[in-house]
Amino acid sequence: MLPRVLLCGEIEHVQDECKKMFHGIAEVIHLVSESRSHFLSSFGPGGPYEGTVALCRRNTSSEVIGKFDAPLIHALADTSMVRWIAQSSGGYDEIDVQACKERGILVSNTPRANEDATATATLYLMLSCLRHFSMAERSLRSGTWKTPFNAAQTHDVTGRTLGILGLGGIGLRFAHLAHAFPMRIIYFSRRKAESAPDWCEYVSSVEELCKQADILSLHVPLNPSTVGMIGEKEIRTLQRGSVLLNTSRGRIVDQEAMIRALEDGHLSSVGLDVYPDEPRVDPRLLTFPRCTLLPHIAGESAKAWRTIELQALGNLRAFVLGGVGEDIVPELRTVIGNSTTL
Ligand SMILES: O=C(O)C(=O)CO
């Protein structure tokens, strides 16, 4: 019997490629569970997921089986042979990687696959927040032409200082895109990035970044050390009238502090693609017409989706064939070699 790989969330964009990739080496099976308890009780003998050695996971699966938190990972390790989870996105914050580490399950993600799409969307948010393009379009679509859009309250990019928090793939790509404009670009990362161009200045702390920037863009992953990283103190350190952009994860920002700053004008607008409790959007955010709000689509373009799915499936295939895939998340890289073979 071939080993089985379970798709937790469907492959939508590369179905033919998926069939070819696993032909003769593994049986690809689909999620049939309608609850978390059914999911967890289905790996045993005679269950629909019997013989599953690895999963490909999309965040959409959490609607049915929930996040891959510590209880789920421990139950999975107790009741199944699953040793690899190939996450189908750059962010893997819905998987408890520490629990995976304890139980010898490795996790891969899809770095690089949607850097360009996410950086491009961030650029759109920056321009829209300064020039109120989203508001202007809403004025036109509602049949009121330029009202309530008010050009006198909009701003140019020229002369602004863009502060990038996290100069990984997306942050760096955004820096390059923004460099087309006559603006100063600074960044803070845990360590100075070797790939940073000369014109992208390193500053030594988040505080220094907030002191100098009047546009702050967030590009760090969500993990226990980044939850609430941008709170009241950081927001108030930004100059009055600054713009905050977030295409990483909602919980990196203290949403209450952000809303207070929008209410009293300390932040002139925010450009968001992500929210703390998606798909819920705090209704107070909808009352600030100059903000640009997207429904977590920054990293989604036709090319990005195909690349993400191919990369996730590639990691899964490498695991099935050789016992280890690529793109292991940083927290688990030291675990390679332990109990991952079929
Ligand atoms: O790749 C990710 O993690 C995304 O959030 C895609 O938008």
Coordinates of N, CA and C and ligand atoms in Angstrom, one line a residue, residues 59 87-93 110 114 118 170 247-249 273-274 296-300 305 308, ligand 1:
N59 N -4.8 27.4 5.6 CA -5.4 28.0 6.7 C -7.0 27.8 6.7
Q87 N 2.8 23.5 5.1 CA 1.9 24.6 5.2 C 1.9 25.3 3.8
S88 N 0.7 25.6 3.3 CA 0.6 26.2 2.0 C 0.4 27.7 2.2
S89 N 1.4 28.3 2.7 CA 1.5 29.8 2.8 C 2.9 30.2 3.5
G90 N 3.2 31.5 3.4 CA 4.4 31.9 4.0 C 4.3 31.9 5.6
G91 N 3.1 32.4 6.1 CA 2.9 32.4 7.5 C 2.5 31.0 8.0
Y92 N 3.0 30.6 9.2 CA 2.7 29.3 9.7 C 2.3 29.5 11.2
D93 N 1.7 30.7 11.5 CA 1.4 31.0 12.9 C 0.2 30.2 13.4
T110 N 6.1 28.2 2.7 CA 6.4 28.5 1.3 C 7.1 29.9 1.2
N114 N 5.2 34.2 -2.4 CA 4.3 35.4 -2.7 C 4.9 36.7 -2.1
T118 N 2.9 40.3 -2.1 CA 2.6 41.0 -0.8 C 3.3 42.3 -0.8
I170 N 9.9 39.8 2.1 CA 8.8 40.7 1.7 C 9.3 42.1 2.0
T247 N 0.7 44.2 6.4 CA 0.4 43.1 5.5 C 1.0 41.8 6.1
S248 N 1.4 41.8 7.4 CA 1.9 40.6 8.0 C 0.9 39.8 8.7
R249 N 0.6 40.1 10.0 CA -0.5 39.5 10.7 C -1.1 40.5 11.7
D273 N -4.2 44.7 5.6 CA -4.6 43.5 4.9 C -5.0 42.4 5.9
V274 N -4.6 42.6 7.1 CA -4.7 41.6 8.1 C -5.3 42.1 9.4
H296 N -7.3 40.4 3.5 CA -6.2 39.5 3.5 C -6.0 38.8 2.1
I297 N -5.7 39.7 1.1 CA -5.4 39.3 -0.2 C -4.1 39.7 -0.7
A298 N -3.3 40.3 0.1 CA -2.0 40.9 -0.3 C -1.1 39.9 -1.0
G299 N -1.0 38.7 -0.4 CA -0.1 37.7 -1.0 C -0.8 36.8 -2.0
E300 N -1.9 37.2 -2.5 CA -2.7 36.3 -3.5 C -2.7 36.9 -4.8
W305 N -0.4 32.1 -6.1 CA -1.1 30.9 -5.7 C -0.5 29.6 -6.3
I308 N 2.8 29.0 -4.6 CA 2.6 28.5 -3.2 C 2.3 27.0 -3.2
Ligands
LIG1 O1 1.6 33.7 2.8 C1 0.9 34.1 3.7 O2 1.2 33.8 4.9 C2 -0.2 35.0 3.5 O3 -0.7 35.6 4.5 C3 -0.8 35.1 2.2 O4 -1.5 36.3 2.0

